Amino acid sequence: MQATVVATKLTDVWAGLSGKTCPFVAAPCLPSLRPDDACFSLPIADCITGFSSHPHALVLLMLGAADAQALAAAMFGLPREQLQAADVQDAGMELCNILSACLLQCLEDTSLTSLGLPEMLSQPQWQAFSHAGETRALFVSADQAQRLAVMLTDIHAQRDDSMTGDLSQPGGLSSEN
C-alpha cells in the first residue's frame, strides 16, 4: 500500500462530498475523542462461505461535530440549522462507506472481500474497536482545525471479552444487519 495514494483518494472523496478541502495524512495514532464527535464503522468480510457475517477487518471513522454538519449540509443541500440528527448520521455513514472502499487497497487480497453496511457507534464502542485490533492503516486530517480520522483495523484479535458485543450478532457489526 502506498499511503500517499490512499491519502489522496481520501482527500478527493471528502472534497467531492463536502465541497471543502481537507488533506489526509498517514498518522501514528488516533486523535482523542471529544464529547460531540460522531463515530461510525463498516465491517469488511471474507466471502469464502458465501455469507458476509464473517468480518475480518473494520473501518472506523471519527468526525467532529462541525465537520459532520458541514458534510450533511453539502450532501443534502440544506443550511446547517435545517439539518436533523438523522441527516448527519446518514451523511457520516455514507462517508464511512465510500472511505472504506478507498481503504481496501490496504488489504493484501481483496478478491474474496465484501464491504458490509455502515453504522453509527457510541464512543465507548468506537474506542473499544479502535484499541483492540491491529491497525492496518490510519489517516487523519492534516488541518488541525478539522476533526477527521479514518482507520482500518484487523479484527481477528477482537473476538475476546474486551469487546462490547459479538461482531456477528445484531448490533455487533455484522454486515447482514
GROMACS .gro file of N, CA and C in nm:
model
  531
    1MET      N    1   0.084  -0.118   0.000
    1MET     CA    2   0.000   0.000   0.000
    1MET      C    3   0.088   0.124   0.000
    2GLN      N    4   0.053   0.217  -0.085
    2GLN     CA    5   0.119   0.345  -0.082
    2GLN      C    6   0.031   0.443  -0.007
    3ALA      N    7   0.078   0.488   0.107
    3ALA     CA    8  -0.001   0.577   0.192
    3ALA      C    9  -0.039   0.704   0.119
    4THR      N   10   0.050   0.756   0.036
    4THR     CA   11   0.019   0.882  -0.034
    4THR      C   12  -0.095   0.864  -0.134
    5VAL      N   13  -0.102   0.746  -0.197
    5VAL     CA   14  -0.211   0.720  -0.293
    5VAL      C   15  -0.344   0.713  -0.219
    6VAL      N   16  -0.347   0.640  -0.107
    6VAL     CA   17  -0.470   0.628  -0.029
    6VAL      C   18  -0.509   0.765   0.028
    7ALA      N   19  -0.413   0.839   0.081
    7ALA     CA   20  -0.442   0.972   0.137
    7ALA      C   21  -0.502   1.063   0.031
    8THR      N   22  -0.451   1.056  -0.091
    8THR     CA   23  -0.505   1.137  -0.200
    8THR      C   24  -0.649   1.098  -0.230
    9LYS      N   25  -0.677   0.968  -0.231
    9LYS     CA   26  -0.815   0.921  -0.255
    9LYS      C   27  -0.908   0.970  -0.145
   10LEU      N   28  -0.865   0.960  -0.020
   10LEU     CA   29  -0.947   1.006   0.091
   10LEU      C   30  -0.974   1.156   0.080
   11THR      N   31  -0.870   1.231   0.045
   11THR     CA   32  -0.882   1.376   0.029
   11THR      C   33  -0.983   1.408  -0.080
   12ASP      N   34  -0.975   1.336  -0.192
   12ASP     CA   35  -1.066   1.360  -0.304
   12ASP      C   36  -1.210   1.327  -0.268
   13VAL      N   37  -1.231   1.218  -0.193
   13VAL     CA   38  -1.366   1.181  -0.151
   13VAL      C   39  -1.426   1.291  -0.064
   14TRP      N   40  -1.349   1.336   0.035
   14TRP     CA   41  -1.400   1.441   0.124
   14TRP      C   42  -1.435   1.566   0.044
   15ALA      N   43  -1.349   1.608  -0.047
   15ALA     CA   44  -1.375   1.728  -0.127
   15ALA      C   45  -1.499   1.709  -0.214
   16GLY      N   46  -1.514   1.590  -0.272
   16GLY     CA   47  -1.629   1.565  -0.357
   16GLY      C   48  -1.761   1.565  -0.283
   17LEU      N   49  -1.761   1.513  -0.161
   17LEU     CA   50  -1.886   1.507  -0.084
   17LEU      C   51  -1.916   1.634  -0.006
   18SER      N   52  -1.813   1.696   0.048
   18SER     CA   53  -1.836   1.813   0.135
   18SER      C   54  -1.819   1.946   0.063
   19GLY      N   55  -1.750   1.945  -0.050
   19GLY     CA   56  -1.721   2.070  -0.119
   19GLY      C   57  -1.610   2.149  -0.052
   20LYS      N   58  -1.542   2.088   0.045
   20LYS     CA   59  -1.434   2.155   0.119
   20LYS      C   60  -1.306   2.073   0.107
   21THR      N   61  -1.195   2.142   0.118
   21THR     CA   62  -1.068   2.071   0.113
   21THR      C   63  -1.029   2.024   0.253
   22CYS      N   64  -0.967   1.910   0.256
   22CYS     CA   65  -0.915   1.853   0.380
   22CYS      C   66  -0.814   1.747   0.341
   23PRO      N   67  -0.687   1.783   0.336
   23PRO     CA   68  -0.589   1.679   0.304
   23PRO      C   69  -0.576   1.579   0.418
   24PHE      N   70  -0.572   1.452   0.382
   24PHE     CA   71  -0.550   1.345   0.479
   24PHE      C   72  -0.403   1.307   0.476
   25VAL      N   73  -0.352   1.267   0.591
   25VAL     CA   74  -0.214   1.220   0.602
   25VAL      C   75  -0.213   1.094   0.689
   26ALA      N   76  -0.117   1.007   0.662
   26ALA     CA   77  -0.098   0.890   0.747
   26ALA      C   78  -0.057   0.938   0.885
   27ALA      N   79  -0.107   0.869   0.987
   27ALA     CA   80  -0.079   0.912   1.125
   27ALA      C   81  -0.038   0.793   1.210
   28PRO      N   82   0.043   0.819   1.313
   28PRO     CA   83   0.085   0.710   1.401
   28PRO      C   84  -0.018   0.676   1.510
   29CYS      N   85  -0.107   0.772   1.542
   29CYS     CA   86  -0.204   0.745   1.648
   29CYS      C   87  -0.332   0.826   1.623
   30LEU      N   88  -0.439   0.778   1.684
   30LEU     CA   89  -0.569   0.843   1.671
   30LEU      C   90  -0.574   0.971   1.753
   31PRO      N   91  -0.651   1.069   1.705
   31PRO     CA   92  -0.675   1.187   1.789
   31PRO      C   93  -0.768   1.148   1.905
   32SER      N   94  -0.763   1.222   2.011
   32SER     CA   95  -0.852   1.197   2.125
   32SER      C   96  -0.995   1.232   2.085
   33LEU      N   97  -1.088   1.152   2.135
   33LEU     CA   98  -1.230   1.180   2.108
   33LEU      C   99  -1.275   1.298   2.191
   34ARG      N  100  -1.363   1.377   2.131
   34ARG     CA  101  -1.430   1.484   2.203
   34ARG      C  102  -1.576   1.442   2.222
   35PRO      N  103  -1.643   1.497   2.322
   35PRO     CA  104  -1.781   1.452   2.351
   35PRO      C  105  -1.878   1.464   2.234
   36ASP      N  106  -1.856   1.558   2.144
   36ASP     CA  107  -1.952   1.576   2.033
   36ASP      C  108  -1.907   1.511   1.902
   37ASP      N  109  -1.800   1.432   1.904
   37ASP     CA  110  -1.755   1.362   1.784
   37ASP      C  111  -1.854   1.251   1.749
   38ALA      N  112  -1.875   1.232   1.620
   38ALA     CA  113  -1.959   1.123   1.571
   38ALA      C  114  -1.869   1.008   1.527
   39CYS      N  115  -1.908   0.886   1.557
   39CYS     CA  116  -1.827   0.768   1.527
   39CYS      C  117  -1.907   0.668   1.444
   40PHE      N  118  -1.839   0.611   1.346
   40PHE     CA  119  -1.902   0.517   1.253
   40PHE      C  120  -1.810   0.399   1.228
   41SER      N  121  -1.869   0.290   1.180
   41SER     CA  122  -1.789   0.173   1.145
   41SER      C  123  -1.850   0.104   1.024
   42LEU      N  124  -1.767   0.022   0.960
   42LEU     CA  125  -1.811  -0.060   0.849
   42LEU      C  126  -1.726  -0.187   0.848
   43PRO      N  127  -1.791  -0.305   0.853
   43PRO     CA  128  -1.714  -0.430   0.851
   43PRO      C  129  -1.672  -0.468   0.710
   44ILE      N  130  -1.557  -0.529   0.701
   44ILE     CA  131  -1.509  -0.587   0.575
   44ILE      C  132  -1.502  -0.736   0.599
   45ALA      N  133  -1.576  -0.811   0.518
   45ALA     CA  134  -1.592  -0.955   0.542
   45ALA      C  135  -1.524  -1.038   0.434
   46ASP      N  136  -1.488  -1.159   0.474
   46ASP     CA  137  -1.444  -1.262   0.379
   46ASP      C  138  -1.570  -1.330   0.328
   47CYS      N  139  -1.578  -1.353   0.201
   47CYS     CA  140  -1.697  -1.416   0.143
   47CYS      C  141  -1.671  -1.558   0.099
   48ILE      N  142  -1.580  -1.624   0.165
   48ILE     CA  143  -1.545  -1.761   0.130
   48ILE      C  144  -1.666  -1.853   0.145
   49THR      N  145  -1.744  -1.834   0.249
   49THR     CA  146  -1.858  -1.921   0.274
   49THR      C  147  -1.983  -1.877   0.200
   50GLY      N  148  -1.979  -1.762   0.136
   50GLY     CA  149  -2.098  -1.709   0.072
   50GLY      C  150  -2.179  -1.621   0.163
   51PHE      N  151  -2.138  -1.613   0.290
   51PHE     CA  152  -2.206  -1.525   0.385
   51PHE      C  153  -2.114  -1.408   0.418
   52SER      N  154  -2.174  -1.295   0.445
   52SER     CA  155  -2.093  -1.178   0.475
   52SER      C  156  -2.088  -1.150   0.624
   53SER      N  157  -2.116  -1.250   0.706
   53SER     CA  158  -2.119  -1.228   0.850
   53SER      C  159  -1.988  -1.270   0.918
   54HIS      N  160  -1.881  -1.279   0.841
   54HIS     CA  161  -1.752  -1.317   0.898
   54HIS      C  162  -1.651  -1.205   0.875
   55PRO      N  163  -1.669  -1.093   0.945
   55PRO     CA  164  -1.579  -0.979   0.921
   55PRO      C  165  -1.437  -1.010   0.966
   56HIS      N  166  -1.341  -0.962   0.888
   56HIS     CA  167  -1.201  -0.979   0.926
   56HIS      C  168  -1.132  -0.845   0.946
   57ALA      N  169  -1.196  -0.740   0.901
   57ALA     CA  170  -1.140  -0.606   0.919
   57ALA      C  171  -1.255  -0.510   0.944
   58LEU      N  172  -1.222  -0.395   0.995
   58LEU     CA  173  -1.322  -0.295   1.029
   58LEU      C  174  -1.267  -0.158   0.995
   59VAL      N  175  -1.350  -0.077   0.929
   59VAL     CA  176  -1.314   0.061   0.904
   59VAL      C  177  -1.385   0.145   1.010
   60LEU      N  178  -1.311   0.231   1.074
   60LEU     CA  179  -1.365   0.320   1.177
   60LEU      C  180  -1.348   0.464   1.131
   61LEU      N  181  -1.452   0.542   1.145
   61LEU     CA  182  -1.449   0.683   1.107
   61LEU      C  183  -1.489   0.767   1.225
   62MET      N  184  -1.412   0.873   1.250
   62MET     CA  185  -1.446   0.971   1.353
   62MET      C  186  -1.460   1.106   1.284
   63LEU      N  187  -1.572   1.173   1.310
   63LEU     CA  188  -1.599   1.305   1.253
   63LEU      C  189  -1.632   1.402   1.365
   64GLY      N  190  -1.565   1.516   1.365
   64GLY     CA  191  -1.601   1.621   1.458
   64GLY      C  192  -1.739   1.675   1.425
   65ALA      N  193  -1.807   1.731   1.521
   65ALA     CA  194  -1.944   1.779   1.502
   65ALA      C  195  -1.954   1.881   1.388
   66ALA      N  196  -1.863   1.976   1.384
   66ALA     CA  197  -1.868   2.079   1.279
   66ALA      C  198  -1.846   2.017   1.141
   67ASP      N  199  -1.755   1.922   1.131
   67ASP     CA  200  -1.729   1.857   1.003
   67ASP      C  201  -1.846   1.769   0.962
   68ALA      N  202  -1.907   1.700   1.057
   68ALA     CA  203  -2.023   1.616   1.027
   68ALA      C  204  -2.140   1.701   0.976
   69GLN      N  205  -2.160   1.815   1.039
   69GLN     CA  206  -2.268   1.905   0.995
   69GLN      C  207  -2.238   1.965   0.859
   70ALA      N  208  -2.114   2.004   0.836
   70ALA     CA  209  -2.077   2.059   0.705
   70ALA      C  210  -2.096   1.956   0.595
   71LEU      N  211  -2.060   1.831   0.623
   71LEU     CA  212  -2.078   1.723   0.528
   71LEU      C  213  -2.226   1.703   0.497
   72ALA      N  214  -2.308   1.692   0.600
   72ALA     CA  215  -2.452   1.671   0.580
   72ALA      C  216  -2.515   1.788   0.506
   73ALA      N  217  -2.476   1.910   0.540
   73ALA     CA  218  -2.532   2.028   0.471
   73ALA      C  219  -2.499   2.024   0.323
   74ALA      N  220  -2.376   1.988   0.289
   74ALA     CA  221  -2.336   1.981   0.148
   74ALA      C  222  -2.406   1.865   0.076
   75MET      N  223  -2.414   1.750   0.141
   75MET     CA  224  -2.475   1.633   0.077
   75MET      C  225  -2.625   1.650   0.054
   76PHE      N  226  -2.693   1.715   0.148
   76PHE     CA  227  -2.838   1.729   0.136
   76PHE      C  228  -2.881   1.867   0.087
   77GLY      N  229  -2.786   1.956   0.065
   77GLY     CA  230  -2.818   2.089   0.014
   77GLY      C  231  -2.905   2.170   0.109
   78LEU      N  232  -2.879   2.155   0.238
   78LEU     CA  233  -2.957   2.226   0.340
   78LEU      C  234  -2.867   2.314   0.425
   79PRO      N  235  -2.921   2.426   0.475
   79PRO     CA  236  -2.844   2.503   0.573
   79PRO      C  237  -2.831   2.420   0.701
   80ARG      N  238  -2.723   2.442   0.773
   80ARG     CA  239  -2.698   2.363   0.896
   80ARG      C  240  -2.814   2.367   0.993
   81GLU      N  241  -2.880   2.482   1.005
   81GLU     CA  242  -2.988   2.493   1.103
   81GLU      C  243  -3.111   2.411   1.064
   82GLN      N  244  -3.121   2.365   0.941
   82GLN     CA  245  -3.234   2.282   0.898
   82GLN      C  246  -3.202   2.132   0.904
   83LEU      N  247  -3.080   2.098   0.937
   83LEU     CA  248  -3.041   1.957   0.943
   83LEU      C  249  -3.103   1.888   1.064
   84GLN      N  250  -3.143   1.764   1.044
   84GLN     CA  251  -3.189   1.678   1.151
   84GLN      C  252  -3.073   1.587   1.192
   85ALA      N  253  -3.080   1.532   1.309
   85ALA     CA  254  -2.977   1.439   1.355
   85ALA      C  255  -2.963   1.321   1.258
   86ALA      N  256  -3.074   1.275   1.202
   86ALA     CA  257  -3.070   1.164   1.106
   86ALA      C  258  -2.994   1.201   0.979
   87ASP      N  259  -3.000   1.328   0.938
   87ASP     CA  260  -2.925   1.373   0.820
   87ASP      C  261  -2.775   1.362   0.845
   88VAL      N  262  -2.732   1.405   0.961
   88VAL     CA  263  -2.590   1.399   0.997
   88VAL      C  264  -2.545   1.253   1.007
   89GLN      N  265  -2.628   1.169   1.065
   89GLN     CA  266  -2.596   1.027   1.076
   89GLN      C  267  -2.588   0.963   0.938
   90ASP      N  268  -2.682   0.990   0.850
   90ASP     CA  269  -2.681   0.933   0.715
   90ASP      C  270  -2.558   0.978   0.637
   91ALA      N  271  -2.523   1.105   0.650
   91ALA     CA  272  -2.405   1.156   0.579
   91ALA      C  273  -2.278   1.089   0.631
   92GLY      N  274  -2.266   1.072   0.761
   92GLY     CA  275  -2.150   1.005   0.819
   92GLY      C  276  -2.139   0.861   0.775
   93MET      N  277  -2.252   0.791   0.769
   93MET     CA  278  -2.250   0.651   0.725
   93MET      C  279  -2.213   0.641   0.578
   94GLU      N  280  -2.262   0.734   0.496
   94GLU     CA  281  -2.225   0.731   0.354
   94GLU      C  282  -2.077   0.761   0.337
   95LEU      N  283  -2.024   0.857   0.411
   95LEU     CA  284  -1.880   0.886   0.404
   95LEU      C  285  -1.800   0.763   0.447
   96CYS      N  286  -1.842   0.697   0.553
   96CYS     CA  287  -1.772   0.577   0.600
   96CYS      C  288  -1.773   0.470   0.491
   97ASN      N  289  -1.884   0.454   0.423
   97ASN     CA  290  -1.896   0.357   0.315
   97ASN      C  291  -1.796   0.386   0.202
   98ILE      N  292  -1.790   0.510   0.159
   98ILE     CA  293  -1.703   0.546   0.047
   98ILE      C  294  -1.556   0.541   0.088
   99LEU      N  295  -1.523   0.589   0.208
   99LEU     CA  296  -1.385   0.583   0.254
   99LEU      C  297  -1.339   0.438   0.271
  100SER      N  298  -1.431   0.350   0.308
  100SER     CA  299  -1.397   0.208   0.322
  100SER      C  300  -1.348   0.151   0.189
  101ALA      N  301  -1.413   0.189   0.082
  101ALA     CA  302  -1.370   0.142  -0.050
  101ALA      C  303  -1.228   0.189  -0.080
  102CYS      N  304  -1.194   0.309  -0.038
  102CYS     CA  305  -1.058   0.360  -0.057
  102CYS      C  306  -0.956   0.279   0.022
  103LEU      N  307  -0.993   0.238   0.142
  103LEU     CA  308  -0.901   0.167   0.230
  103LEU      C  309  -0.883   0.019   0.193
  104LEU      N  310  -0.965  -0.033   0.104
  104LEU     CA  311  -0.947  -0.172   0.061
  104LEU      C  312  -0.808  -0.195   0.005
  105GLN      N  313  -0.749  -0.091  -0.050
  105GLN     CA  314  -0.613  -0.100  -0.104
  105GLN      C  315  -0.511  -0.141   0.002
  106CYS      N  316  -0.546  -0.121   0.128
  106CYS     CA  317  -0.454  -0.152   0.238
  106CYS      C  318  -0.455  -0.299   0.274
  107LEU      N  319  -0.545  -0.376   0.217
  107LEU     CA  320  -0.551  -0.520   0.242
  107LEU      C  321  -0.473  -0.592   0.133
  108GLU      N  322  -0.412  -0.703   0.169
  108GLU     CA  323  -0.330  -0.778   0.073
  108GLU      C  324  -0.414  -0.837  -0.040
  109ASP      N  325  -0.521  -0.908  -0.005
  109ASP     CA  326  -0.601  -0.977  -0.105
  109ASP      C  327  -0.747  -0.939  -0.085
  110THR      N  328  -0.805  -0.875  -0.184
  110THR     CA  329  -0.944  -0.833  -0.175
  110THR      C  330  -1.034  -0.912  -0.269
  111SER      N  331  -0.983  -1.020  -0.328
  111SER     CA  332  -1.060  -1.095  -0.425
  111SER      C  333  -1.186  -1.158  -0.365
  112LEU      N  334  -1.184  -1.193  -0.238
  112LEU     CA  335  -1.300  -1.253  -0.172
  112LEU      C  336  -1.351  -1.164  -0.059
  113THR      N  337  -1.345  -1.034  -0.083
  113THR     CA  338  -1.380  -0.938   0.021
  113THR      C  339  -1.510  -0.867  -0.014
  114SER      N  340  -1.588  -0.841   0.088
  114SER     CA  341  -1.715  -0.772   0.071
  114SER      C  342  -1.728  -0.664   0.178
  115LEU      N  343  -1.771  -0.546   0.135
  115LEU     CA  344  -1.797  -0.440   0.231
  115LEU      C  345  -1.935  -0.461   0.293
  116GLY      N  346  -1.943  -0.443   0.423
  116GLY     CA  347  -2.071  -0.455   0.492
  116GLY      C  348  -2.146  -0.323   0.488
  117LEU      N  349  -2.234  -0.306   0.582
  117LEU     CA  350  -2.314  -0.184   0.591
  117LEU      C  351  -2.259  -0.095   0.703
  118PRO      N  352  -2.250   0.034   0.676
  118PRO     CA  353  -2.201   0.125   0.780
  118PRO      C  354  -2.304   0.143   0.890
  119GLU      N  355  -2.253   0.172   1.008
  119GLU     CA  356  -2.343   0.203   1.119
  119GLU      C  357  -2.276   0.304   1.212
  120MET      N  358  -2.360   0.373   1.286
  120MET     CA  359  -2.310   0.468   1.384
  120MET      C  360  -2.276   0.390   1.510
  121LEU      N  361  -2.167   0.429   1.576
  121LEU     CA  362  -2.124   0.366   1.700
  121LEU      C  363  -2.130   0.467   1.814
  122SER      N  364  -2.148   0.416   1.935
  122SER     CA  365  -2.130   0.500   2.052
  122SER      C  366  -1.980   0.523   2.067
  123GLN      N  367  -1.942   0.625   2.140
  123GLN     CA  368  -1.800   0.649   2.161
  123GLN      C  369  -1.732   0.533   2.236
  124PRO      N  370  -1.794   0.474   2.338
  124PRO     CA  371  -1.728   0.359   2.402
  124PRO      C  372  -1.707   0.242   2.306
  125GLN      N  373  -1.804   0.215   2.218
  125GLN     CA  374  -1.786   0.109   2.119
  125GLN      C  375  -1.669   0.143   2.026
  126TRP      N  376  -1.666   0.266   1.979
  126TRP     CA  377  -1.562   0.308   1.885
  126TRP      C  378  -1.425   0.295   1.950
  127GLN      N  379  -1.414   0.338   2.075
  127GLN     CA  380  -1.285   0.328   2.144
  127GLN      C  381  -1.244   0.182   2.163
  128ALA      N  382  -1.339   0.096   2.195
  128ALA     CA  383  -1.305  -0.046   2.213
  128ALA      C  384  -1.254  -0.105   2.083
  129PHE      N  385  -1.323  -0.080   1.973
  129PHE     CA  386  -1.280  -0.133   1.844
  129PHE      C  387  -1.147  -0.072   1.799
  130SER      N  388  -1.130   0.056   1.822
  130SER     CA  389  -1.008   0.122   1.774
  130SER      C  390  -0.883   0.081   1.850
  131HIS      N  391  -0.900   0.028   1.970
  131HIS     CA  392  -0.784  -0.011   2.050
  131HIS      C  393  -0.763  -0.162   2.058
  132ALA      N  394  -0.859  -0.242   2.011
  132ALA     CA  395  -0.850  -0.385   2.031
  132ALA      C  396  -0.781  -0.460   1.917
  133GLY      N  397  -0.785  -0.408   1.797
  133GLY     CA  398  -0.729  -0.480   1.683
  133GLY      C  399  -0.594  -0.425   1.641
  134GLU      N  400  -0.540  -0.487   1.539
  134GLU     CA  401  -0.414  -0.441   1.481
  134GLU      C  402  -0.445  -0.335   1.374
  135THR      N  403  -0.388  -0.217   1.389
  135THR     CA  404  -0.411  -0.109   1.294
  135THR      C  405  -0.339  -0.140   1.164
  136ARG      N  406  -0.415  -0.143   1.055
  136ARG     CA  407  -0.358  -0.166   0.922
  136ARG      C  408  -0.329  -0.034   0.852
  137ALA      N  409  -0.413   0.067   0.877
  137ALA     CA  410  -0.395   0.200   0.817
  137ALA      C  411  -0.469   0.302   0.903
  138LEU      N  412  -0.410   0.420   0.915
  138LEU     CA  413  -0.473   0.528   0.991
  138LEU      C  414  -0.441   0.660   0.921
  139PHE      N  415  -0.545   0.733   0.889
  139PHE     CA  416  -0.531   0.863   0.824
  139PHE      C  417  -0.613   0.965   0.901
  140VAL      N  418  -0.556   1.084   0.917
  140VAL     CA  419  -0.624   1.194   0.986
  140VAL      C  420  -0.614   1.319   0.902
  141SER      N  421  -0.695   1.416   0.937
  141SER     CA  422  -0.690   1.545   0.870
  141SER      C  423  -0.556   1.613   0.898
  142ALA      N  424  -0.495   1.664   0.793
  142ALA     CA  425  -0.370   1.739   0.811
  142ALA      C  426  -0.397   1.875   0.873
  143ASP      N  427  -0.519   1.923   0.862
  143ASP     CA  428  -0.559   2.052   0.917
  143ASP      C  429  -0.611   2.029   1.059
  144GLN      N  430  -0.541   2.082   1.158
  144GLN     CA  431  -0.579   2.062   1.299
  144GLN      C  432  -0.717   2.117   1.332
  145ALA      N  433  -0.767   2.210   1.251
  145ALA     CA  434  -0.900   2.266   1.276
  145ALA      C  435  -1.011   2.168   1.239
  146GLN      N  436  -0.979   2.070   1.156
  146GLN     CA  437  -1.078   1.971   1.117
  146GLN      C  438  -1.057   1.843   1.197
  147ARG      N  439  -1.168   1.778   1.230
  147ARG     CA  440  -1.165   1.657   1.313
  147ARG      C  441  -1.211   1.539   1.230
  148LEU      N  442  -1.119   1.481   1.157
  148LEU     CA  443  -1.148   1.366   1.073
  148LEU      C  444  -1.040   1.261   1.093
  149ALA      N  445  -1.082   1.138   1.115
  149ALA     CA  446  -0.988   1.026   1.125
  149ALA      C  447  -1.057   0.902   1.069
  150VAL      N  448  -0.983   0.826   0.991
  150VAL     CA  449  -1.035   0.701   0.936
  150VAL      C  450  -0.927   0.595   0.955
  151MET      N  451  -0.971   0.479   1.002
  151MET     CA  452  -0.878   0.373   1.041
  151MET      C  453  -0.926   0.239   0.987
  152LEU      N  454  -0.833   0.158   0.940
  152LEU     CA  455  -0.860   0.020   0.903
  152LEU      C  456  -0.792  -0.068   1.007
  153THR      N  457  -0.869  -0.151   1.073
  153THR     CA  458  -0.813  -0.236   1.178
  153THR      C  459  -0.849  -0.382   1.151
  154ASP      N  460  -0.756  -0.469   1.181
  154ASP     CA  461  -0.776  -0.613   1.170
  154ASP      C  462  -0.852  -0.655   1.295
  155ILE      N  463  -0.964  -0.723   1.278
  155ILE     CA  464  -1.045  -0.757   1.396
  155ILE      C  465  -1.035  -0.902   1.439
  156HIS      N  466  -0.946  -0.980   1.379
  156HIS     CA  467  -0.930  -1.118   1.424
  156HIS      C  468  -0.901  -1.124   1.573
  157ALA      N  469  -0.823  -1.030   1.622
  157ALA     CA  470  -0.786  -1.029   1.763
  157ALA      C  471  -0.895  -0.970   1.851
  158GLN      N  472  -1.003  -0.920   1.791
  158GLN     CA  473  -1.106  -0.851   1.869
  158GLN      C  474  -1.216  -0.943   1.920
  159ARG      N  475  -1.211  -1.068   1.896
  159ARG     CA  476  -1.318  -1.159   1.938
  159ARG      C  477  -1.293  -1.212   2.079
  160ASP      N  478  -1.262  -1.123   2.170
  160ASP     CA  479  -1.241  -1.166   2.308
  160ASP      C  480  -1.336  -1.090   2.400
  161ASP      N  481  -1.322  -1.109   2.529
  161ASP     CA  482  -1.413  -1.048   2.624
  161ASP      C  483  -1.399  -0.898   2.637
  162SER      N  484  -1.297  -0.839   2.576
  162SER     CA  485  -1.279  -0.695   2.588
  162SER      C  486  -1.376  -0.618   2.500
  163MET      N  487  -1.442  -0.686   2.406
  163MET     CA  488  -1.533  -0.619   2.315
  163MET      C  489  -1.669  -0.601   2.380
  164THR      N  490  -1.739  -0.498   2.333
  164THR     CA  491  -1.869  -0.467   2.389
  164THR      C  492  -1.979  -0.554   2.330
  165GLY      N  493  -1.953  -0.622   2.219
  165GLY     CA  494  -2.055  -0.707   2.160
  165GLY      C  495  -1.992  -0.804   2.062
  166ASP      N  496  -2.065  -0.907   2.031
  166ASP     CA  497  -2.021  -1.006   1.933
  166ASP      C  498  -2.039  -0.945   1.795
  167LEU      N  499  -1.936  -0.949   1.714
  167LEU     CA  500  -1.941  -0.886   1.583
  167LEU      C  501  -2.042  -0.951   1.490
  168SER      N  502  -2.082  -1.072   1.514
  168SER     CA  503  -2.174  -1.138   1.422
  168SER      C  504  -2.319  -1.134   1.471
  169GLN      N  505  -2.345  -1.071   1.583
  169GLN     CA  506  -2.480  -1.062   1.635
  169GLN      C  507  -2.541  -0.927   1.600
  170PRO      N  508  -2.675  -0.915   1.599
  170PRO     CA  509  -2.739  -0.787   1.569
  170PRO      C  510  -2.681  -0.676   1.655
  171GLY      N  511  -2.651  -0.566   1.588
  171GLY     CA  512  -2.590  -0.454   1.657
  171GLY      C  513  -2.443  -0.474   1.683
  172GLY      N  514  -2.387  -0.584   1.637
  172GLY     CA  515  -2.249  -0.617   1.662
  172GLY      C  516  -2.162  -0.609   1.539
  173LEU      N  517  -2.197  -0.530   1.442
  173LEU     CA  518  -2.119  -0.501   1.323
  173LEU      C  519  -2.125  -0.607   1.215
  174SER      N  520  -2.221  -0.696   1.220
  174SER     CA  521  -2.238  -0.788   1.109
  174SER      C  522  -2.289  -0.712   0.989
  175SER      N  523  -2.237  -0.741   0.872
  175SER     CA  524  -2.284  -0.671   0.754
  175SER      C  525  -2.422  -0.717   0.710
  176GLU      N  526  -2.478  -0.815   0.779
  176GLU     CA  527  -2.614  -0.860   0.748
  176GLU      C  528  -2.717  -0.782   0.827
  177ASN      N  529  -2.675  -0.689   0.915
  177ASN     CA  530  -2.769  -0.609   0.994
  177ASN      C  531  -2.827  -0.499   0.910
   0.00000   0.00000   0.00000
